[in-house]
Backbone as CSV, one residue per row, in Angstrom:
resi,resn,N_x,N_y,N_z,CA_x,CA_y,CA_z,C_x,C_y,C_z
1,UNK,-18.972,-20.624,-27.310,-18.420,-21.702,-26.492,-19.494,-22.218,-25.563
2,UNK,-19.691,-23.490,-25.536,-20.710,-24.093,-24.699,-20.067,-24.687,-23.467
3,UNK,-20.652,-24.326,-22.322,-20.087,-24.812,-21.060,-20.881,-25.972,-20.549
4,UNK,-20.197,-26.913,-19.976,-20.855,-27.999,-19.265,-20.496,-27.840,-17.801
5,UNK,-21.280,-28.467,-16.949,-21.016,-28.328,-15.535,-20.173,-29.469,-14.995
6,UNK,-19.639,-30.315,-15.882,-18.708,-31.323,-15.399,-17.332,-30.692,-15.252
7,UNK,-16.437,-31.410,-14.570,-15.123,-30.844,-14.298,-14.354,-30.485,-15.542
8,UNK,-14.486,-31.309,-16.593,-13.726,-31.068,-17.814,-14.156,-29.763,-18.470
9,UNK,-15.483,-29.530,-18.551,-15.963,-28.310,-19.180,-15.553,-27.071,-18.419
10,UNK,-15.649,-27.095,-17.103,-15.257,-25.954,-16.278,-13.760,-25.713,-16.389
11,UNK,-12.972,-26.772,-16.317,-11.518,-26.624,-16.426,-11.134,-26.014,-17.764
12,UNK,-11.818,-26.425,-18.828,-11.506,-25.872,-20.151,-11.804,-24.381,-20.205
13,UNK,-12.936,-23.975,-19.642,-13.278,-22.553,-19.624,-12.221,-21.754,-18.853
14,UNK,-11.762,-22.298,-17.748,-10.783,-21.581,-16.916,-9.442,-21.458,-17.639
15,UNK,-8.900,-22.596,-18.091,-7.559,-22.579,-18.691,-7.521,-21.807,-20.010
16,UNK,-8.582,-21.893,-20.803,-8.568,-21.214,-22.098,-8.783,-19.717,-21.966
17,UNK,-9.269,-19.248,-20.806,-9.534,-17.819,-20.634,-8.627,-17.152,-19.606
18,UNK,-7.613,-17.861,-19.130,-6.672,-17.238,-18.204,-5.968,-16.016,-18.805
19,UNK,-5.642,-16.019,-20.109,-5.041,-14.797,-20.675,-5.953,-13.580,-20.558
20,UNK,-7.272,-13.800,-20.478,-8.203,-12.685,-20.318,-7.949,-11.963,-18.996
21,UNK,-7.629,-12.732,-17.956,-7.321,-12.117,-16.660,-6.082,-11.232,-16.782
22,UNK,-5.044,-11.765,-17.436,-3.828,-10.977,-17.614,-4.077,-9.702,-18.388
23,UNK,-4.910,-9.782,-19.409,-5.226,-8.594,-20.219,-5.931,-7.535,-19.380
24,UNK,-6.920,-7.946,-18.583,-7.672,-6.980,-17.779,-6.798,-6.392,-16.676
25,UNK,-5.923,-7.214,-16.085,-5.015,-6.703,-15.054,-4.064,-5.677,-15.655
26,UNK,-3.508,-5.979,-16.829,-2.605,-5.000,-17.479,-3.346,-3.707,-17.793
27,UNK,-4.557,-3.836,-18.260,-5.370,-2.662,-18.570,-5.618,-1.832,-17.305
28,UNK,-5.880,-2.516,-16.191,-6.135,-1.823,-14.927,-4.871,-1.184,-14.376
29,UNK,-3.745,-1.876,-14.452,-2.489,-1.345,-13.914,-2.090,-0.040,-14.578
30,UNK,-2.546,0.166,-15.812,-2.224,1.409,-16.502,-3.004,2.599,-15.990
31,UNK,-4.011,2.357,-15.121,-4.850,3.454,-14.641,-4.796,3.626,-13.130
32,UNK,-3.961,2.871,-12.450,-3.891,2.959,-10.996,-2.469,3.316,-10.581
33,UNK,-2.259,3.795,-9.328,-0.913,4.144,-8.859,0.038,2.952,-8.935
34,UNK,1.315,3.260,-9.027,2.323,2.213,-9.225,2.462,1.286,-8.021
35,UNK,1.990,1.722,-6.830,2.144,0.868,-5.646,1.196,-0.321,-5.657
36,UNK,0.154,-0.284,-6.490,-0.840,-1.363,-6.490,-0.152,-2.677,-6.869
37,UNK,-0.419,-3.705,-6.090,0.235,-5.000,-6.274,-0.440,-5.780,-7.402
38,UNK,0.321,-6.027,-8.475,-0.222,-6.758,-9.623,-0.668,-8.167,-9.234
39,UNK,0.103,-8.820,-8.363,-0.234,-10.185,-7.973,-1.587,-10.254,-7.260
40,UNK,-1.874,-9.237,-6.421,-3.152,-9.222,-5.723,-4.308,-9.093,-6.706
41,UNK,-4.141,-8.234,-7.715,-5.199,-8.066,-8.716,-5.360,-9.341,-9.542
42,UNK,-4.234,-9.960,-9.893,-4.298,-11.204,-10.667,-5.004,-12.293,-9.879
43,UNK,-4.691,-12.393,-8.587,-5.334,-13.404,-7.743,-6.843,-13.185,-7.692
44,UNK,-7.252,-11.925,-7.532,-8.688,-11.623,-7.496,-9.340,-11.949,-8.835
45,UNK,-8.627,-11.636,-9.934,-9.175,-11.921,-11.261,-9.313,-13.402,-11.531
46,UNK,-8.316,-14.180,-11.129,-8.381,-15.628,-11.344,-9.494,-16.261,-10.515
47,UNK,-9.667,-15.777,-9.296,-10.761,-16.288,-8.464,-12.105,-16.017,-9.127
48,UNK,-12.248,-14.801,-9.669,-13.501,-14.460,-10.352,-13.699,-15.320,-11.599
49,UNK,-12.606,-15.627,-12.300,-12.707,-16.477,-13.491,-13.217,-17.867,-13.122
50,UNK,-12.677,-18.428,-12.041,-13.128,-19.748,-11.596,-14.605,-19.706,-11.228
51,UNK,-14.997,-18.681,-10.491,-16.406,-18.567,-10.097,-17.306,-18.385,-11.311
52,UNK,-16.834,-17.627,-12.300,-17.622,-17.414,-13.510,-17.794,-18.720,-14.281
53,UNK,-16.720,-19.519,-14.357,-16.798,-20.800,-15.072,-17.773,-21.747,-14.390
54,UNK,-17.798,-21.715,-13.070,-18.683,-22.608,-12.337,-20.150,-22.182,-12.442
55,UNK,-20.386,-20.869,-12.599,-21.764,-20.367,-12.624,-22.291,-20.141,-14.040
56,UNK,-21.452,-20.293,-15.048,-21.840,-19.947,-16.415,-22.957,-20.855,-16.935
57,UNK,-23.913,-20.202,-17.580,-25.031,-20.923,-18.193,-25.090,-20.518,-19.660
58,UNK,-24.661,-21.415,-20.560,-24.594,-21.106,-21.990,-25.963,-20.842,-22.591
59,UNK,-27.014,-21.352,-21.965,-28.362,-21.203,-22.526,-28.858,-19.757,-22.480
60,UNK,-28.210,-18.922,-21.724,-28.612,-17.518,-21.657,-28.183,-16.740,-22.899
61,UNK,-27.346,-17.335,-23.721,-26.950,-16.705,-24.971,-25.863,-15.660,-24.854
62,UNK,-25.226,-15.548,-23.709,-24.135,-14.587,-23.509,-22.808,-15.321,-23.651
63,UNK,-21.901,-14.847,-24.506,-20.594,-15.502,-24.645,-19.860,-15.534,-23.304
64,UNK,-19.169,-16.630,-23.064,-18.500,-16.755,-21.774,-17.459,-15.656,-21.575
65,UNK,-16.742,-15.301,-22.638,-15.698,-14.289,-22.510,-16.271,-12.972,-21.986
66,UNK,-17.440,-12.584,-22.495,-18.049,-11.328,-22.050,-18.514,-11.443,-20.598
67,UNK,-19.133,-12.568,-20.275,-19.616,-12.795,-18.911,-18.449,-12.810,-17.922
68,UNK,-17.380,-13.534,-18.286,-16.223,-13.636,-17.396,-15.535,-12.290,-17.232
69,UNK,-15.424,-11.523,-18.316,-14.761,-10.223,-18.245,-15.479,-9.308,-17.256
70,UNK,-16.811,-9.353,-17.265,-17.576,-8.527,-16.324,-17.298,-8.939,-14.887
71,UNK,-17.282,-10.253,-14.642,-17.011,-10.747,-13.286,-15.583,-10.408,-12.852
72,UNK,-14.642,-10.536,-13.761,-13.232,-10.271,-13.432,-13.024,-8.792,-13.109
73,UNK,-13.581,-7.924,-13.953,-13.432,-6.485,-13.694,-14.076,-6.107,-12.360
74,UNK,-15.220,-6.686,-12.062,-15.870,-6.399,-10.787,-15.025,-6.836,-9.604
75,UNK,-14.407,-8.016,-9.717,-13.565,-8.516,-8.626,-12.328,-7.646,-8.440
76,UNK,-11.761,-7.166,-9.533,-10.577,-6.302,-9.437,-10.936,-4.969,-8.801
77,UNK,-12.083,-4.417,-9.174,-12.534,-3.171,-8.550,-12.743,-3.375,-7.049
78,UNK,-13.351,-4.497,-6.669,-13.548,-4.791,-5.247,-12.207,-4.899,-4.518
79,UNK,-11.205,-5.513,-5.172,-9.880,-5.636,-4.564,-9.254,-4.261,-4.357
80,UNK,-9.398,-3.384,-5.348,-8.852,-2.033,-5.222,-9.546,-1.279,-4.092
81,UNK,-10.845,-1.449,-3.980,-11.581,-0.763,-2.906,-11.177,-1.294,-1.537
82,UNK,-10.868,-2.583,-1.469,-10.536,-3.181,-0.165,-9.238,-2.638,0.402
83,UNK,-8.328,-2.173,-0.461,-7.053,-1.634,0.020,-7.054,-0.114,0.045
84,UNK,-8.198,0.493,-0.291,-8.304,1.951,-0.258,-8.821,2.360,1.109
85,UNK,-8.010,3.098,1.864,-8.358,3.475,3.217,-9.430,4.568,3.240
86,UNK,-9.570,5.306,2.147,-10.535,6.400,2.110,-11.898,5.890,1.660
87,UNK,-12.953,6.407,2.278,-14.300,6.006,1.903,-14.688,6.660,0.580
88,UNK,-15.785,6.189,-0.003,-16.244,6.768,-1.264,-16.610,8.236,-1.088
89,UNK,-17.215,8.574,0.063,-17.595,9.973,0.284,-16.369,10.876,0.342
90,UNK,-15.276,10.372,0.957,-14.035,11.149,1.009,-13.478,11.345,-0.394
91,UNK,-13.466,10.282,-1.202,-12.972,10.390,-2.574,-13.840,11.343,-3.400
92,UNK,-15.165,11.260,-3.200,-16.067,12.121,-3.962,-15.840,13.585,-3.615
93,UNK,-15.713,13.873,-2.317,-15.467,15.264,-1.919,-14.096,15.729,-2.394
94,UNK,-13.118,14.824,-2.397,-11.783,15.190,-2.875,-11.833,15.607,-4.346
95,UNK,-12.618,14.879,-5.150,-12.759,15.264,-6.562,-13.424,16.630,-6.688
96,UNK,-14.448,16.870,-5.860,-15.121,18.173,-5.897,-14.163,19.293,-5.493
97,UNK,-13.332,19.028,-4.486,-12.356,20.035,-4.050,-11.330,20.312,-5.141
98,UNK,-10.876,19.261,-5.812,-9.907,19.445,-6.900,-10.512,20.285,-8.022
99,UNK,-11.780,20.003,-8.366,-12.446,20.784,-9.415,-12.572,22.247,-9.005
100,UNK,-12.924,22.468,-7.739,-13.071,23.847,-7.245,-11.736,24.569,-7.244
101,UNK,-10.682,23.885,-6.817,-9.355,24.506,-6.820,-8.923,24.889,-8.240
102,UNK,-9.183,24.000,-9.181,-8.811,24.281,-10.569,-9.582,25.477,-11.101
103,UNK,-10.871,25.528,-10.798,-11.698,26.623,-11.284,-11.251,27.955,-10.668
104,UNK,-10.976,27.946,-9.355,-10.539,29.175,-8.683,-9.156,29.607,-9.170
105,UNK,-8.276,28.649,-9.362,-6.930,28.981,-9.848,-7.001,29.632,-11.215
106,UNK,-7.921,29.166,-12.054,-8.072,29.742,-13.391,-8.607,31.163,-13.329
107,UNK,-9.565,31.397,-12.432,-10.170,32.729,-12.354,-9.307,33.722,-11.581
108,UNK,-8.588,33.234,-10.554,-7.763,34.121,-9.736,-6.360,34.318,-10.286
109,UNK,-5.908,33.378,-11.108,-4.555,33.454,-11.639,-3.505,33.058,-10.627
110,UNK,-3.900,32.376,-9.604,-2.980,31.906,-8.553,-3.622,30.726,-7.830
111,UNK,-2.838,30.087,-6.952,-3.369,28.988,-6.170,-4.307,29.526,-5.095
112,UNK,-5.537,29.056,-5.038,-6.473,29.575,-4.032,-6.096,29.111,-2.635
113,UNK,-6.471,29.905,-1.641,-6.221,29.539,-0.254,-7.282,28.544,0.222
114,UNK,-7.008,27.938,1.368,-7.969,26.997,1.938,-9.292,27.703,2.224
115,UNK,-9.214,28.937,2.735,-10.430,29.682,3.055,-11.248,29.955,1.800
116,UNK,-10.583,30.282,0.691,-11.300,30.552,-0.558,-11.961,29.294,-1.099
117,UNK,-11.255,28.165,-1.014,-11.839,26.902,-1.467,-13.029,26.535,-0.599
118,UNK,-12.872,26.690,0.724,-13.959,26.360,1.636,-15.187,27.218,1.368
119,UNK,-14.971,28.511,1.126,-16.091,29.413,0.851,-16.813,29.014,-0.428
120,UNK,-16.063,28.682,-1.465,-16.671,28.297,-2.745,-17.437,26.989,-2.624
121,UNK,-17.013,26.104,-1.726,-17.660,24.811,-1.554,-18.774,24.834,-0.509
122,UNK,-18.861,25.938,0.238,-19.841,25.985,1.307,-19.443,25.153,2.502
123,UNK,-18.137,24.997,2.699,-17.613,24.218,3.809,-16.799,25.112,4.727
124,UNK,-16.440,24.585,5.885,-15.525,25.305,6.760,-14.092,24.955,6.365
125,UNK,-13.135,25.829,6.646,-11.727,25.499,6.346,-11.280,24.202,7.015
126,UNK,-11.774,23.943,8.229,-11.396,22.708,8.929,-11.861,21.474,8.168
127,UNK,-13.055,21.551,7.549,-13.567,20.419,6.786,-12.712,20.156,5.550
128,UNK,-12.242,21.223,4.902,-11.379,21.067,3.726,-10.063,20.414,4.135
129,UNK,-9.464,20.910,5.219,-8.190,20.353,5.697,-8.364,18.900,6.119
130,UNK,-9.474,18.597,6.801,-9.718,17.230,7.260,-9.857,16.274,6.085
131,UNK,-10.544,16.706,5.021,-10.699,15.848,3.851,-9.347,15.619,3.163
132,UNK,-8.547,16.677,3.061,-7.215,16.530,2.467,-6.362,15.560,3.281
133,UNK,-6.487,15.635,4.616,-5.726,14.732,5.484,-6.170,13.288,5.285
134,UNK,-7.484,13.075,5.145,-7.998,11.717,4.934,-7.448,11.118,3.651
135,UNK,-7.444,11.932,2.590,-6.934,11.445,1.307,-5.434,11.189,1.397
136,UNK,-4.720,12.078,2.097,-3.272,11.917,2.232,-2.925,10.642,2.972
137,UNK,-3.672,10.331,4.035,-3.394,9.109,4.786,-3.716,7.863,3.978
138,UNK,-4.680,7.995,3.078,-5.075,6.830,2.285,-4.167,6.590,1.102
139,UNK,-3.413,7.609,0.720,-2.563,7.469,-0.457,-1.333,6.652,-0.121
140,UNK,-1.141,5.532,-0.786,0.004,4.658,-0.547,1.079,4.965,-1.558
141,UNK,2.271,5.225,-1.066,3.387,5.566,-1.935,4.481,4.525,-1.822
142,UNK,5.215,4.349,-2.885,6.319,3.402,-2.883,7.444,3.907,-2.005
143,UNK,8.191,2.992,-1.413,9.373,3.367,-0.648,10.328,4.178,-1.506
144,UNK,10.266,3.986,-2.838,11.128,4.749,-3.728,10.764,6.222,-3.699
145,UNK,9.541,6.551,-3.280,9.145,7.943,-3.197,9.229,8.487,-1.793
146,UNK,9.658,7.657,-0.828,9.670,8.089,0.554,10.926,8.873,0.901
147,UNK,12.009,8.663,0.197,13.237,9.385,0.449,13.763,9.911,-0.868
148,UNK,14.843,10.679,-0.793,15.395,11.252,-2.011,16.145,10.222,-2.832
149,UNK,16.397,9.048,-2.261,17.086,7.991,-2.986,16.116,6.872,-3.318
150,UNK,16.352,6.202,-4.426,15.498,5.087,-4.801,15.863,3.857,-3.991
151,UNK,14.939,2.886,-3.999,15.214,1.648,-3.262,16.448,0.957,-3.806
152,UNK,16.676,1.067,-5.136,17.862,0.445,-5.712,19.139,1.001,-5.089
153,UNK,19.105,2.295,-4.700,20.287,2.899,-4.115,20.510,2.465,-2.675
154,UNK,19.457,1.890,-2.057,19.628,1.385,-0.698,20.333,0.031,-0.693
155,UNK,20.396,-0.611,-1.837,21.005,-1.929,-1.931,22.416,-1.804,-2.486
156,UNK,23.338,-2.640,-2.016,24.709,-2.522,-2.502,24.814,-2.878,-3.982
157,UNK,25.598,-2.087,-4.719,25.828,-2.372,-6.128,26.954,-3.380,-6.235
158,UNK,27.286,-3.735,-7.473,28.364,-4.704,-7.657,29.700,-4.148,-7.177
159,UNK,29.895,-2.856,-7.307,31.146,-2.250,-6.856,30.826,-0.948,-6.122
160,UNK,30.265,-1.026,-4.897,29.869,0.196,-4.191,31.084,0.981,-3.714
161,UNK,30.930,2.296,-3.732,31.972,3.142,-3.163,31.844,3.100,-1.647
162,UNK,32.868,3.485,-0.921,32.777,3.494,0.550,31.630,4.380,1.049
163,UNK,31.428,5.539,0.376,30.351,6.438,0.787,28.984,5.794,0.572
164,UNK,28.822,5.129,-0.561,27.544,4.475,-0.841,27.274,3.347,0.143
165,UNK,28.328,2.622,0.507,28.159,1.505,1.437,27.745,2.008,2.819
166,UNK,28.381,3.090,3.274,28.033,3.659,4.579,26.591,4.164,4.570
167,UNK,26.208,4.846,3.484,24.841,5.373,3.378,23.824,4.239,3.355
168,UNK,24.140,3.202,2.605,23.246,2.039,2.539,23.062,1.396,3.900
169,UNK,24.162,1.209,4.617,24.086,0.563,5.923,23.263,1.387,6.905
170,UNK,23.409,2.714,6.835,22.654,3.572,7.752,21.156,3.508,7.458
171,UNK,20.798,3.568,6.178,19.378,3.519,5.823,18.775,2.158,6.143
172,UNK,19.520,1.105,5.875,19.033,-0.226,6.202,18.847,-0.361,7.707
173,UNK,19.801,0.184,8.468,19.696,0.108,9.926,18.449,0.829,10.417
174,UNK,18.187,2.015,9.856,16.994,2.759,10.267,15.721,1.979,9.933
175,UNK,15.689,1.343,8.757,14.505,0.580,8.376,14.291,-0.596,9.323
176,UNK,15.366,-1.314,9.630,15.281,-2.449,10.558,14.777,-1.984,11.921
177,UNK,15.343,-0.878,12.407,14.966,-0.381,13.729,13.535,0.146,13.734
178,UNK,13.116,0.776,12.631,11.745,1.277,12.554,10.747,0.131,12.582
179,UNK,11.059,-0.971,11.893,10.178,-2.137,11.924,10.136,-2.734,13.326
180,UNK,11.298,-2.822,13.963,11.371,-3.422,15.298,10.578,-2.619,16.327
181,UNK,10.460,-1.291,16.129,9.775,-0.442,17.102,8.286,-0.275,16.813
182,UNK,7.788,-0.870,15.731,6.356,-0.792,15.458,5.568,-1.451,16.596
183,UNK,4.339,-0.994,16.847,3.478,-1.728,17.776,3.375,-3.187,17.341
184,UNK,3.228,-4.075,18.301,3.365,-5.505,18.031,2.513,-5.995,16.863
185,UNK,1.226,-5.641,16.840,0.342,-6.171,15.805,0.714,-5.611,14.432
186,UNK,1.127,-4.350,14.387,1.549,-3.781,13.111,2.835,-4.447,12.638
187,UNK,3.730,-4.727,13.586,4.983,-5.384,13.217,4.714,-6.780,12.664
188,UNK,3.769,-7.493,13.256,3.417,-8.829,12.776,2.903,-8.753,11.349
189,UNK,2.050,-7.764,11.071,1.495,-7.619,9.725,2.614,-7.362,8.706
190,UNK,3.538,-6.456,9.029,4.640,-6.135,8.108,5.517,-7.359,7.879
191,UNK,5.901,-8.035,8.951,6.785,-9.192,8.817,6.111,-10.323,8.036
192,UNK,4.847,-10.610,8.394,4.160,-11.730,7.754,3.819,-11.432,6.301
193,UNK,3.402,-10.207,6.006,2.952,-9.900,4.642,4.131,-9.684,3.697
194,UNK,5.099,-8.857,4.097,6.173,-8.487,3.174,7.336,-9.483,3.171
195,UNK,7.653,-10.069,4.311,8.817,-10.933,4.374,8.457,-12.417,4.296
196,UNK,7.441,-12.821,5.037,7.015,-14.218,4.975,6.071,-14.468,3.806
197,UNK,5.560,-13.388,3.198,4.644,-13.475,2.054,3.416,-14.333,2.355
198,UNK,2.875,-14.165,3.533,1.663,-14.897,3.895,0.441,-14.185,3.325
199,UNK,-0.588,-14.914,2.929,-1.819,-14.287,2.433,-2.480,-13.466,3.536
200,UNK,-3.176,-12.393,3.119,-3.856,-11.542,4.094,-4.872,-12.338,4.918
201,UNK,-5.535,-13.283,4.265,-6.561,-14.052,4.965,-5.955,-14.831,6.130
202,UNK,-4.751,-15.386,5.947,-4.104,-16.149,7.018,-3.689,-15.224,8.169
203,UNK,-3.157,-14.053,7.814,-2.755,-13.101,8.854,-3.982,-12.645,9.639
204,UNK,-5.066,-12.369,8.909,-6.305,-11.932,9.559,-6.830,-12.993,10.520
205,UNK,-6.744,-14.253,10.103,-7.210,-15.337,10.970,-6.372,-15.418,12.240
206,UNK,-5.057,-15.258,12.116,-4.186,-15.318,13.288,-4.478,-14.192,14.272
207,UNK,-4.763,-12.999,13.730,-4.976,-11.837,14.592,-6.439,-11.663,14.992
208,UNK,-7.315,-12.469,14.409,-8.723,-12.393,14.769,-9.431,-11.159,14.244
209,UNK,-9.021,-10.689,13.039,-9.653,-9.521,12.427,-10.016,-9.861,10.986
210,UNK,-10.625,-8.890,10.281,-11.018,-9.105,8.897,-9.858,-8.791,7.958
211,UNK,-9.984,-9.232,6.703,-8.978,-8.920,5.692,-8.860,-7.412,5.507
212,UNK,-10.008,-6.726,5.531,-10.004,-5.280,5.354,-9.218,-4.598,6.469
213,UNK,-9.347,-5.104,7.684,-8.601,-4.520,8.799,-7.109,-4.746,8.634
214,UNK,-6.723,-5.894,8.094,-5.303,-6.138,7.836,-4.773,-5.122,6.827
215,UNK,-5.562,-4.807,5.794,-5.156,-3.797,4.819,-4.945,-2.448,5.499
216,UNK,-5.859,-2.104,6.411,-5.723,-0.835,7.119,-4.491,-0.837,8.021
217,UNK,-4.259,-1.950,8.707,-3.085,-2.042,9.586,-1.797,-1.963,8.775
218,UNK,-1.795,-2.598,7.600,-0.616,-2.534,6.734,-0.343,-1.093,6.326
219,UNK,-1.405,-0.385,5.906,-1.238,1.012,5.500,-0.763,1.865,6.668
220,UNK,-1.321,1.639,7.850,-0.917,2.401,9.034,0.553,2.157,9.364
221,UNK,0.984,0.897,9.285,2.388,0.569,9.573,3.322,1.232,8.574
222,UNK,2.928,1.238,7.301,3.798,1.803,6.281,3.899,3.319,6.398
223,UNK,2.831,3.968,6.849,2.901,5.407,7.127,3.940,5.666,8.209
224,UNK,3.888,4.872,9.284,4.839,5.054,10.375,6.268,4.795,9.918
225,UNK,6.476,3.759,9.116,7.828,3.456,8.640,8.369,4.579,7.769
226,UNK,7.530,5.059,6.846,7.984,6.147,5.979,8.345,7.379,6.789
227,UNK,7.462,7.752,7.742,7.718,8.950,8.520,8.917,8.785,9.451
228,UNK,9.134,7.562,9.946,10.301,7.332,10.800,11.596,7.501,10.013
229,UNK,11.628,6.951,8.792,12.815,7.114,7.949,13.038,8.577,7.610
230,UNK,11.973,9.261,7.216,12.110,10.678,6.862,12.475,11.525,8.077
231,UNK,11.925,11.196,9.240,12.235,11.955,10.448,13.728,11.888,10.771
232,UNK,14.319,10.724,10.502,15.742,10.543,10.796,16.644,11.087,9.701
233,UNK,16.190,10.954,8.427,17.077,11.267,7.299,16.692,12.534,6.542
234,UNK,15.389,12.808,6.437,14.916,13.990,5.714,13.750,14.606,6.485
235,UNK,14.020,15.269,7.614,12.931,15.796,8.462,11.961,16.710,7.721
236,UNK,12.433,17.407,6.693,11.558,18.331,5.973,10.435,17.610,5.240
237,UNK,10.586,16.298,5.018,9.567,15.533,4.296,8.473,14.994,5.217
238,UNK,8.660,15.119,6.525,7.675,14.597,7.464,6.484,15.544,7.526
239,UNK,5.295,15.019,7.254,4.075,15.824,7.292,3.435,15.718,8.672
240,UNK,2.825,16.839,9.089,2.098,16.831,10.354,0.895,15.907,10.238
241,UNK,0.698,15.050,11.223,-0.421,14.116,11.209,-1.222,14.276,12.491
242,UNK,-2.518,14.496,12.340,-3.366,14.644,13.506,-3.232,16.027,14.129
243,UNK,-3.911,16.232,15.220,-3.898,17.512,15.919,-2.579,17.687,16.663
244,UNK,-1.874,18.826,16.449,-0.615,19.052,17.166,-0.829,18.952,18.673
245,UNK,-0.007,18.160,19.337,-0.128,17.988,20.771,-1.160,16.966,21.187
246,UNK,-1.911,16.412,20.198,-2.917,15.412,20.510,-2.309,14.054,20.785
247,UNK,-3.186,13.091,21.123,-2.702,11.753,21.476,-1.973,11.097,20.305
248,UNK,-2.560,11.214,19.097,-1.938,10.583,17.926,-0.573,11.194,17.653
249,UNK,-0.491,12.523,17.772,0.785,13.202,17.531,1.826,12.786,18.565
250,UNK,1.412,12.657,19.806,2.364,12.253,20.860,2.847,10.819,20.647
251,UNK,1.932,9.942,20.187,2.350,8.559,19.927,3.368,8.504,18.789
252,UNK,3.137,9.322,17.748,4.096,9.363,16.633,5.462,9.839,17.119
253,UNK,5.461,10.897,17.917,6.727,11.430,18.402,7.437,10.421,19.290
254,UNK,6.671,9.699,20.095,7.281,8.670,20.952,7.874,7.558,20.096
255,UNK,7.189,7.219,19.015,7.696,6.186,18.097,8.999,6.651,17.437
256,UNK,9.011,7.896,16.965,10.232,8.426,16.341,11.390,8.410,17.353
257,UNK,11.080,8.801,18.590,12.127,8.824,19.616,12.646,7.422,19.903
258,UNK,11.746,6.437,19.906,12.166,5.057,20.162,13.058,4.545,19.041
259,UNK,12.720,4.901,17.785,13.552,4.498,16.652,14.926,5.148,16.759
260,UNK,14.955,6.450,17.115,16.228,7.163,17.243,17.079,6.557,18.358
261,UNK,16.425,6.203,19.473,17.165,5.616,20.591,17.722,4.250,20.205
262,UNK,16.919,3.457,19.507,17.397,2.148,19.065,18.562,2.313,18.089
263,UNK,18.476,3.338,17.223,19.559,3.557,16.262,20.847,3.967,16.983
264,UNK,20.704,4.833,17.986,21.889,5.258,18.746,22.552,4.069,19.415
265,UNK,21.727,3.158,19.935,22.273,1.947,20.551,22.905,1.052,19.484
266,UNK,22.235,0.955,18.328,22.755,0.110,17.262,24.049,0.625,16.679
267,UNK,24.255,1.955,16.729,25.482,2.524,16.182,26.715,2.044,16.924
268,UNK,26.484,1.565,18.154,27.629,1.085,18.932,27.893,-0.395,18.697
269,UNK,27.009,-1.031,17.888,27.210,-2.441,17.584,28.127,-2.599,16.376
270,UNK,28.628,-3.776,16.219,29.457,-4.067,15.047,28.559,-4.291,13.848
271,UNK,29.060,-4.154,12.605,28.267,-4.433,11.409,27.695,-5.844,11.419
272,UNK,28.428,-6.816,11.991,27.936,-8.180,12.005,26.672,-8.301,12.857
273,UNK,26.644,-7.596,13.987,25.463,-7.645,14.850,24.283,-6.975,14.158
274,UNK,24.533,-5.838,13.464,23.461,-5.155,12.744,22.873,-6.061,11.673
275,UNK,23.736,-6.781,10.960,23.248,-7.706,9.936,22.406,-8.811,10.569
276,UNK,22.826,-9.273,11.743,22.066,-10.315,12.431,20.689,-9.806,12.828
277,UNK,20.611,-8.553,13.318,19.325,-7.964,13.677,18.434,-7.850,12.447
278,UNK,19.029,-7.509,11.299,18.256,-7.393,10.069,17.598,-8.720,9.735
279,UNK,18.342,-9.815,9.898,17.781,-11.135,9.603,16.681,-11.497,10.598
280,UNK,16.842,-11.075,11.854,15.845,-11.398,12.866,14.531,-10.677,12.595
281,UNK,14.604,-9.401,12.219,13.388,-8.640,11.944,12.675,-9.196,10.736
282,UNK,13.443,-9.618,9.736,12.844,-10.088,8.484,12.430,-11.546,8.539
283,UNK,12.855,-12.306,9.518,12.585,-13.748,9.546,11.107,-14.020,9.796
284,UNK,10.523,-15.098,9.130,11.201,-15.892,8.116,11.133,-15.205,6.766
285,UNK,12.265,-15.089,6.091,12.322,-14.368,4.835,12.096,-15.302,3.670
286,UNK,11.184,-14.948,2.772,10.940,-15.736,1.568,12.031,-15.455,0.555
287,UNK,12.256,-16.336,-0.411,13.305,-16.120,-1.407,13.140,-14.817,-2.176
288,UNK,11.903,-14.425,-2.467,11.676,-13.178,-3.202,10.527,-12.433,-2.532
289,UNK,10.789,-11.701,-1.421,9.714,-11.060,-0.674,9.020,-9.978,-1.476
290,UNK,7.785,-9.682,-1.057,7.051,-8.600,-1.699,7.814,-7.301,-1.554
291,UNK,7.599,-6.394,-2.512,8.217,-5.079,-2.402,7.600,-4.350,-1.222
292,UNK,8.444,-3.818,-0.333,7.964,-3.102,0.841,7.534,-1.718,0.429
293,UNK,6.216,-1.432,0.567,5.670,-0.117,0.261,5.353,0.611,1.557
294,UNK,5.249,1.950,1.455,4.856,2.733,2.623,3.665,3.594,2.260
295,UNK,2.793,3.889,3.240,1.581,4.663,2.983,1.826,6.129,3.238
296,UNK,1.217,6.906,2.395,1.369,8.348,2.537,0.158,8.989,3.107
């Protein structure tokens, strides 16, 4: 295929190779966690396709499809890295720790202790725990994995039983209250990204930060939301975060207490008022908002 640098030639390269983006995104989605947003990867791939069409030089003898595929895959990898809270060094050490644990488990016939893993790696136990904590905070999990019930069960069915309706209303109330009690900037990110479906770049511009920082703030907010729901409904699922008694731990506990206090106050409201609060927290709501994920 020969490319020209006029608009017609570039447009033809883009439109005729758009299925290539879909193919690479599908291929990538099969190797990444389910929380990864397909639309974000597709957007990154399409942007790379446009850039590839504009920069393509047929005289180099490389087929456009091969050239574009390389650019698209690179852009998708960059997108995945931008939403990964853990650094490459943390991921690399995590892989080394996993390999060491597997090797020790095979030789010992049991799960090795933190001290045994640390000794085999030449690290201190605190370093092993710290790396595990970093990976845990970076791991984003679906809301469907945050509680014992799936997200579908949080929504009313066509013919809900009274018990299901009460359970749904309570969980929805906790989610609304948890969002309302988030620190202001985190709440803005959640509302704008998931409910208003605004692009990260626009949110970043409003808050005066980078796109990468918005990704981090989103992940931080979702960790708090997941832990707030679990603290209220399934306390055994709440993981210790940070140093016990430290500033971060105290802030988390204060947040949980604020959510509980708001819920206690909300329990005295009528269902109509609770529904109104739900609309206020979610406003402005898009017709089909993004799936709300939480970070683990």
